[in-house]
Amino acid sequence: MIFAELIYSGRYEDFHDELLAFVRERFEEVESGIQGDSWIWITYRGERVALDTFTSMRHQVKSRKPGLHVEKVIAALKEKFAVNEYARPEPEVDDDED
């Protein structure tokens, strides 16, 4: 499910390092990579939130389910970045696959 999208100018490749540094300051469990697309995985209380560009040209906030983990990540991002938080989460192409 897609919960929000970050709003920024420029290319996501150029924004990746700044976003990653910010996230690492606020969360303990962070994995990331950039190759073709940018992805950052944050694990909070055992639940994963993804910030990635797999289905957009800007980083989107994604998780398999809603919850505190998503709320914490979005709240942190709003401290520094413009965030378009969706009133209702949007389904992602692979949300039904497991």
Tab-separated table of N, CA, C and O in Angstrom:
chain	number	residue	atom	x	y	z
A	1	MET	N	0.849	-1.175	0.000
A	1	MET	CA	0.000	0.000	0.000
A	1	MET	C	0.899	1.245	0.000
A	1	MET	O	1.936	1.270	0.651
A	2	ILE	N	0.468	2.245	-0.728
A	2	ILE	CA	1.215	3.499	-0.810
A	2	ILE	C	0.495	4.527	0.061
A	2	ILE	O	-0.675	4.809	-0.145
A	3	PHE	N	1.223	5.078	1.029
A	3	PHE	CA	0.624	5.988	2.002
A	3	PHE	C	0.929	7.456	1.727
A	3	PHE	O	0.192	8.333	2.166
A	4	ALA	N	2.034	7.727	1.036
A	4	ALA	CA	2.428	9.117	0.816
A	4	ALA	C	3.508	9.166	-0.257
A	4	ALA	O	4.089	8.148	-0.629
A	5	GLU	N	3.775	10.384	-0.733
A	5	GLU	CA	4.850	10.606	-1.687
A	5	GLU	C	5.589	11.876	-1.285
A	5	GLU	O	4.961	12.876	-0.915
A	6	LEU	N	6.904	11.826	-1.347
A	6	LEU	CA	7.696	13.007	-1.056
A	6	LEU	C	7.660	13.948	-2.247
A	6	LEU	O	7.603	13.501	-3.399
A	7	ILE	N	7.700	15.244	-1.968
A	7	ILE	CA	7.643	16.257	-3.010
A	7	ILE	C	8.994	16.974	-3.027
A	7	ILE	O	9.416	17.548	-2.013
A	8	TYR	N	9.676	16.888	-4.160
A	8	TYR	CA	10.959	17.563	-4.297
A	8	TYR	C	11.237	17.784	-5.773
A	8	TYR	O	10.647	17.131	-6.632
A	9	SER	N	12.125	18.720	-6.051
A	9	SER	CA	12.510	18.956	-7.439
A	9	SER	C	13.796	18.177	-7.707
A	9	SER	O	14.503	17.780	-6.792
A	10	GLY	N	14.056	17.963	-8.930
A	10	GLY	CA	15.266	17.241	-9.288
A	10	GLY	C	15.030	15.752	-9.399
A	10	GLY	O	13.911	15.261	-9.286
A	11	ARG	N	16.118	15.041	-9.604
A	11	ARG	CA	16.060	13.607	-9.825
A	11	ARG	C	16.144	12.841	-8.510
A	11	ARG	O	16.852	13.251	-7.596
A	12	TYR	N	15.440	11.727	-8.427
A	12	TYR	CA	15.464	10.938	-7.190
A	12	TYR	C	16.863	10.422	-6.891
A	12	TYR	O	17.241	10.277	-5.727
A	13	GLU	N	17.677	10.179	-7.925
A	13	GLU	CA	19.043	9.712	-7.709
A	13	GLU	C	19.851	10.741	-6.925
A	13	GLU	O	20.694	10.395	-6.097
A	14	ASP	N	19.598	12.017	-7.200
A	14	ASP	CA	20.312	13.096	-6.518
A	14	ASP	C	19.792	13.317	-5.102
A	14	ASP	O	20.497	13.860	-4.257
A	15	PHE	N	18.565	12.910	-4.824
A	15	PHE	CA	17.918	13.109	-3.521
A	15	PHE	C	18.179	11.942	-2.565
A	15	PHE	O	18.064	12.086	-1.352
A	16	HIS	N	18.554	10.794	-3.100
A	16	HIS	CA	18.703	9.559	-2.317
A	16	HIS	C	19.603	9.735	-1.091
A	16	HIS	O	19.215	9.362	0.021
A	17	ASP	N	20.800	10.271	-1.273
A	17	ASP	CA	21.758	10.372	-0.165
A	17	ASP	C	21.260	11.286	0.953
A	17	ASP	O	21.436	10.978	2.131
A	18	GLU	N	20.657	12.408	0.590
A	18	GLU	CA	20.110	13.317	1.599
A	18	GLU	C	18.998	12.642	2.396
A	18	GLU	O	18.945	12.720	3.624
A	19	LEU	N	18.100	11.962	1.698
A	19	LEU	CA	17.005	11.258	2.353
A	19	LEU	C	17.534	10.143	3.246
A	19	LEU	O	17.101	9.997	4.389
A	20	LEU	N	18.481	9.384	2.748
A	20	LEU	CA	19.055	8.286	3.520
A	20	LEU	C	19.736	8.800	4.787
A	20	LEU	O	19.539	8.233	5.871
A	21	ALA	N	20.501	9.859	4.689
A	21	ALA	CA	21.171	10.423	5.866
A	21	ALA	C	20.148	10.867	6.909
A	21	ALA	O	20.313	10.613	8.109
A	22	PHE	N	19.081	11.508	6.469
A	22	PHE	CA	18.028	11.957	7.379
A	22	PHE	C	17.375	10.777	8.088
A	22	PHE	O	17.185	10.786	9.303
A	23	VAL	N	17.028	9.753	7.330
A	23	VAL	CA	16.363	8.574	7.895
A	23	VAL	C	17.271	7.862	8.894
A	23	VAL	O	16.826	7.428	9.963
A	24	ARG	N	18.549	7.751	8.575
A	24	ARG	CA	19.494	7.074	9.480
A	24	ARG	C	19.668	7.808	10.798
A	24	ARG	O	19.987	7.190	11.810
A	25	GLU	N	19.452	9.115	10.805
A	25	GLU	CA	19.522	9.889	12.045
A	25	GLU	C	18.342	9.593	12.967
A	25	GLU	O	18.425	9.794	14.165
A	26	ARG	N	17.240	9.120	12.419
A	26	ARG	CA	16.006	8.956	13.190
A	26	ARG	C	15.573	7.521	13.459
A	26	ARG	O	14.763	7.281	14.335
A	27	PHE	N	16.122	6.587	12.707
A	27	PHE	CA	15.728	5.181	12.867
A	27	PHE	C	16.964	4.300	12.939
A	27	PHE	O	17.949	4.548	12.248
A	28	GLU	N	16.887	3.261	13.760
A	28	GLU	CA	18.033	2.380	13.980
A	28	GLU	C	18.222	1.356	12.873
A	28	GLU	O	19.348	1.077	12.475
A	29	GLU	N	17.149	0.753	12.402
A	29	GLU	CA	17.244	-0.322	11.411
A	29	GLU	C	16.912	0.215	10.028
A	29	GLU	O	15.747	0.388	9.682
A	30	VAL	N	17.949	0.467	9.235
A	30	VAL	CA	17.781	1.039	7.900
A	30	VAL	C	18.662	0.277	6.915
A	30	VAL	O	19.843	0.062	7.167
A	31	GLU	N	18.065	-0.130	5.808
A	31	GLU	CA	18.795	-0.728	4.690
A	31	GLU	C	18.501	0.126	3.466
A	31	GLU	O	17.445	0.747	3.375
A	32	SER	N	19.432	0.141	2.499
A	32	SER	CA	19.184	0.971	1.322
A	32	SER	C	20.010	0.514	0.131
A	32	SER	O	20.955	-0.260	0.268
A	33	GLY	N	19.634	1.045	-1.008
A	33	GLY	CA	20.384	0.805	-2.223
A	33	GLY	C	19.892	1.719	-3.323
A	33	GLY	O	18.812	2.293	-3.238
A	34	ILE	N	20.713	1.860	-4.323
A	34	ILE	CA	20.304	2.630	-5.495
A	34	ILE	C	20.977	2.002	-6.710
A	34	ILE	O	22.184	1.886	-6.778
A	35	GLN	N	20.145	1.487	-7.592
A	35	GLN	CA	20.610	0.925	-8.849
A	35	GLN	C	19.395	0.842	-9.756
A	35	GLN	O	18.555	-0.033	-9.609
A	36	GLY	N	19.276	1.787	-10.619
A	36	GLY	CA	18.071	1.870	-11.448
A	36	GLY	C	16.941	2.574	-10.717
A	36	GLY	O	16.307	3.459	-11.239
A	37	ASP	N	16.684	2.172	-9.501
A	37	ASP	CA	15.713	2.817	-8.608
A	37	ASP	C	16.367	3.043	-7.261
A	37	ASP	O	17.387	2.444	-6.941
A	38	SER	N	15.751	3.894	-6.472
A	38	SER	CA	16.222	4.165	-5.113
A	38	SER	C	15.292	3.453	-4.134
A	38	SER	O	14.080	3.483	-4.301
A	39	TRP	N	15.884	2.802	-3.125
A	39	TRP	CA	15.053	2.181	-2.096
A	39	TRP	C	15.705	2.322	-0.735
A	39	TRP	O	16.920	2.260	-0.598
A	40	ILE	N	14.870	2.567	0.249
A	40	ILE	CA	15.284	2.646	1.647
A	40	ILE	C	14.250	1.871	2.444
A	40	ILE	O	13.055	2.141	2.342
A	41	TRP	N	14.704	0.900	3.216
A	41	TRP	CA	13.809	0.114	4.067
A	41	TRP	C	14.066	0.479	5.513
A	41	TRP	O	15.200	0.425	5.989
A	42	ILE	N	13.011	0.836	6.207
A	42	ILE	CA	13.078	1.182	7.628
A	42	ILE	C	12.278	0.127	8.381
A	42	ILE	O	11.108	-0.106	8.063
A	43	THR	N	12.895	-0.494	9.374
A	43	THR	CA	12.167	-1.430	10.217
A	43	THR	C	11.948	-0.759	11.562
A	43	THR	O	12.898	-0.330	12.214
A	44	TYR	N	10.682	-0.650	11.940
A	44	TYR	CA	10.304	-0.011	13.204
A	44	TYR	C	9.369	-0.961	13.940
A	44	TYR	O	8.315	-1.328	13.407
A	45	ARG	N	9.779	-1.395	15.120
A	45	ARG	CA	8.995	-2.333	15.932
A	45	ARG	C	8.592	-3.581	15.138
A	45	ARG	O	7.451	-4.035	15.197
A	46	GLY	N	9.527	-4.079	14.360
A	46	GLY	CA	9.300	-5.311	13.622
A	46	GLY	C	8.535	-5.168	12.319
A	46	GLY	O	8.316	-6.153	11.624
A	47	GLU	N	8.133	-3.966	11.964
A	47	GLU	CA	7.375	-3.727	10.725
A	47	GLU	C	8.214	-2.890	9.755
A	47	GLU	O	8.893	-1.955	10.161
A	48	ARG	N	8.151	-3.232	8.473
A	48	ARG	CA	8.947	-2.529	7.476
A	48	ARG	C	8.148	-1.452	6.759
A	48	ARG	O	7.010	-1.667	6.351
A	49	VAL	N	8.801	-0.308	6.571
A	49	VAL	CA	8.290	0.782	5.735
A	49	VAL	C	9.321	0.997	4.637
A	49	VAL	O	10.517	1.100	4.919
A	50	ALA	N	8.866	1.051	3.409
A	50	ALA	CA	9.760	1.284	2.280
A	50	ALA	C	9.588	2.703	1.768
A	50	ALA	O	8.470	3.211	1.678
A	51	LEU	N	10.698	3.333	1.460
A	51	LEU	CA	10.717	4.593	0.723
A	51	LEU	C	11.388	4.245	-0.592
A	51	LEU	O	12.591	3.967	-0.614
A	52	ASP	N	10.620	4.188	-1.668
A	52	ASP	CA	11.243	3.768	-2.921
A	52	ASP	C	10.633	4.469	-4.126
A	52	ASP	O	9.624	5.153	-4.029
A	53	THR	N	11.308	4.270	-5.245
A	53	THR	CA	10.883	4.881	-6.503
A	53	THR	C	10.487	3.818	-7.526
A	53	THR	O	10.526	4.062	-8.721
A	54	PHE	N	10.090	2.652	-7.065
A	54	PHE	CA	9.781	1.545	-7.973
A	54	PHE	C	8.587	1.839	-8.880
A	54	PHE	O	8.540	1.367	-10.008
A	55	THR	N	7.608	2.592	-8.400
A	55	THR	CA	6.418	2.870	-9.208
A	55	THR	C	6.197	4.361	-9.442
A	55	THR	O	5.126	4.772	-9.878
A	56	SER	N	7.206	5.176	-9.143
A	56	SER	CA	7.080	6.621	-9.293
A	56	SER	C	8.463	7.224	-9.526
A	56	SER	O	9.474	6.601	-9.236
A	57	MET	N	8.493	8.437	-9.999
A	57	MET	CA	9.764	9.143	-10.170
A	57	MET	C	10.151	9.900	-8.899
A	57	MET	O	11.182	10.555	-8.850
A	58	ARG	N	9.332	9.788	-7.865
A	58	ARG	CA	9.639	10.350	-6.543
A	58	ARG	C	9.474	9.251	-5.507
A	58	ARG	O	8.748	8.277	-5.708
A	59	HIS	N	10.124	9.424	-4.371
A	59	HIS	CA	10.039	8.426	-3.306
A	59	HIS	C	8.627	8.358	-2.735
A	59	HIS	O	8.034	9.388	-2.413
A	60	GLN	N	8.134	7.144	-2.630
A	60	GLN	CA	6.827	6.903	-2.036
A	60	GLN	C	7.012	6.133	-0.724
A	60	GLN	O	7.948	5.354	-0.581
A	61	VAL	N	6.087	6.361	0.214
A	61	VAL	CA	6.088	5.671	1.507
A	61	VAL	C	5.152	4.482	1.379
A	61	VAL	O	3.960	4.648	1.120
A	62	LYS	N	5.705	3.266	1.582
A	62	LYS	CA	4.928	2.051	1.344
A	62	LYS	C	5.076	1.066	2.502
A	62	LYS	O	6.118	1.010	3.148
A	63	SER	N	4.035	0.301	2.716
A	63	SER	CA	4.060	-0.790	3.681
A	63	SER	C	2.941	-1.758	3.333
A	63	SER	O	1.958	-1.377	2.690
A	64	ARG	N	3.073	-2.976	3.771
A	64	ARG	CA	2.025	-3.976	3.502
A	64	ARG	C	0.734	-3.671	4.256
A	64	ARG	O	-0.336	-4.084	3.852
A	65	LYS	N	0.865	-2.942	5.403
A	65	LYS	CA	-0.328	-2.626	6.187
A	65	LYS	C	-0.136	-1.297	6.910
A	65	LYS	O	0.987	-0.863	7.140
A	66	PRO	N	-1.227	-0.640	7.269
A	66	PRO	CA	-1.127	0.608	8.022
A	66	PRO	C	-0.726	0.327	9.462
A	66	PRO	O	-0.791	-0.814	9.926
A	67	GLY	N	-0.309	1.370	10.150
A	67	GLY	CA	0.022	1.200	11.555
A	67	GLY	C	0.969	2.270	12.054
A	67	GLY	O	1.329	3.207	11.326
A	68	LEU	N	1.379	2.110	13.300
A	68	LEU	CA	2.272	3.068	13.937
A	68	LEU	C	3.583	3.204	13.179
A	68	LEU	O	4.146	4.296	13.092
A	69	HIS	N	4.075	2.123	12.611
A	69	HIS	CA	5.339	2.169	11.880
A	69	HIS	C	5.264	3.152	10.705
A	69	HIS	O	6.184	3.937	10.491
A	70	VAL	N	4.157	3.157	9.992
A	70	VAL	CA	3.976	4.087	8.874
A	70	VAL	C	3.815	5.513	9.399
A	70	VAL	O	4.423	6.454	8.877
A	71	GLU	N	3.027	5.674	10.438
A	71	GLU	CA	2.792	7.005	11.019
A	71	GLU	C	4.093	7.631	11.506
A	71	GLU	O	4.327	8.827	11.305
A	72	LYS	N	4.955	6.844	12.157
A	72	LYS	CA	6.240	7.355	12.669
A	72	LYS	C	7.143	7.818	11.541
A	72	LYS	O	7.785	8.853	11.639
A	73	VAL	N	7.206	7.039	10.465
A	73	VAL	CA	8.062	7.406	9.343
A	73	VAL	C	7.544	8.675	8.666
A	73	VAL	O	8.312	9.604	8.397
A	74	ILE	N	6.259	8.755	8.420
A	74	ILE	CA	5.698	9.950	7.783
A	74	ILE	C	5.903	11.176	8.669
A	74	ILE	O	6.283	12.247	8.188
A	75	ALA	N	5.679	11.036	9.960
A	75	ALA	CA	5.886	12.168	10.881
A	75	ALA	C	7.334	12.638	10.847
A	75	ALA	O	7.605	13.849	10.832
A	76	ALA	N	8.265	11.718	10.827
A	76	ALA	CA	9.678	12.091	10.767
A	76	ALA	C	9.996	12.809	9.462
A	76	ALA	O	10.664	13.851	9.457
A	77	LEU	N	9.508	12.280	8.351
A	77	LEU	CA	9.768	12.901	7.055
A	77	LEU	C	9.227	14.324	6.992
A	77	LEU	O	9.854	15.217	6.421
A	78	LYS	N	8.069	14.543	7.605
A	78	LYS	CA	7.453	15.874	7.592
A	78	LYS	C	8.265	16.909	8.365
A	78	LYS	O	8.074	18.111	8.166
A	79	GLU	N	9.169	16.455	9.228
A	79	GLU	CA	10.038	17.389	9.953
A	79	GLU	C	10.922	18.181	8.995
A	79	GLU	O	11.294	19.316	9.289
A	80	LYS	N	11.273	17.581	7.866
A	80	LYS	CA	12.225	18.229	6.960
A	80	LYS	C	11.733	18.372	5.518
A	80	LYS	O	12.152	19.287	4.818
A	81	PHE	N	10.880	17.471	5.082
A	81	PHE	CA	10.509	17.410	3.675
A	81	PHE	C	9.019	17.679	3.467
A	81	PHE	O	8.210	17.485	4.363
A	82	ALA	N	8.688	18.084	2.251
A	82	ALA	CA	7.282	18.212	1.863
A	82	ALA	C	6.775	16.803	1.540
A	82	ALA	O	7.409	16.067	0.791
A	83	VAL	N	5.653	16.453	2.146
A	83	VAL	CA	5.104	15.105	1.988
A	83	VAL	C	3.632	15.216	1.599
A	83	VAL	O	2.862	15.895	2.272
A	84	ASN	N	3.262	14.538	0.537
A	84	ASN	CA	1.864	14.447	0.141
A	84	ASN	C	1.317	13.155	0.737
A	84	ASN	O	1.534	12.073	0.194
A	85	GLU	N	0.644	13.280	1.878
A	85	GLU	CA	0.077	12.109	2.549
A	85	GLU	C	-1.316	11.855	1.987
A	85	GLU	O	-2.158	12.742	1.957
A	86	TYR	N	-1.557	10.633	1.532
A	86	TYR	CA	-2.832	10.297	0.933
A	86	TYR	C	-3.897	10.101	2.003
A	86	TYR	O	-3.643	9.496	3.037
A	87	ALA	N	-5.110	10.599	1.746
A	87	ALA	CA	-6.227	10.421	2.680
A	87	ALA	C	-6.548	8.942	2.847
A	87	ALA	O	-6.871	8.479	3.945
A	88	ARG	N	-6.439	8.198	1.761
A	88	ARG	CA	-6.626	6.734	1.781
A	88	ARG	C	-5.441	6.119	1.061
A	88	ARG	O	-5.079	6.572	-0.028
A	89	PRO	N	-4.834	5.098	1.647
A	89	PRO	CA	-3.695	4.452	0.978
A	89	PRO	C	-4.097	3.917	-0.394
A	89	PRO	O	-5.219	3.472	-0.591
A	90	GLU	N	-3.158	4.007	-1.326
A	90	GLU	CA	-3.394	3.492	-2.669
A	90	GLU	C	-2.783	2.099	-2.786
A	90	GLU	O	-1.703	1.851	-2.250
A	91	PRO	N	-3.450	1.201	-3.463
A	91	PRO	CA	-2.875	-0.137	-3.633
A	91	PRO	C	-1.657	-0.079	-4.543
A	91	PRO	O	-1.571	0.761	-5.434
A	92	GLU	N	-0.729	-0.964	-4.280
A	92	GLU	CA	0.437	-1.114	-5.142
A	92	GLU	C	0.229	-2.372	-5.982
A	92	GLU	O	-0.479	-3.289	-5.573
A	93	VAL	N	0.831	-2.449	-7.116
A	93	VAL	CA	0.619	-3.544	-8.046
A	93	VAL	C	0.751	-4.906	-7.374
A	93	VAL	O	-0.050	-5.793	-7.578
A	94	ASP	N	1.757	-5.085	-6.511
A	94	ASP	CA	1.992	-6.395	-5.909
A	94	ASP	C	1.404	-6.560	-4.505
A	94	ASP	O	1.742	-7.485	-3.803
A	95	ASP	N	0.480	-5.709	-4.098
A	95	ASP	CA	-0.089	-5.790	-2.754
A	95	ASP	C	-0.797	-7.114	-2.483
A	95	ASP	O	-0.837	-7.577	-1.359
A	96	ASP	N	-1.357	-7.730	-3.487
A	96	ASP	CA	-2.081	-8.973	-3.292
A	96	ASP	C	-1.220	-10.215	-3.465
A	96	ASP	O	-1.661	-11.329	-3.240
A	97	GLU	N	0.033	-10.018	-3.871
A	97	GLU	CA	0.923	-11.153	-4.104
A	97	GLU	C	1.684	-11.512	-2.838
A	97	GLU	O	2.095	-10.670	-2.088
A	98	ASP	N	1.838	-12.797	-2.597
A	98	ASP	CA	2.674	-13.287	-1.487
A	98	ASP	C	3.200	-14.649	-1.770
A	98	ASP	O	2.701	-15.461	-2.389
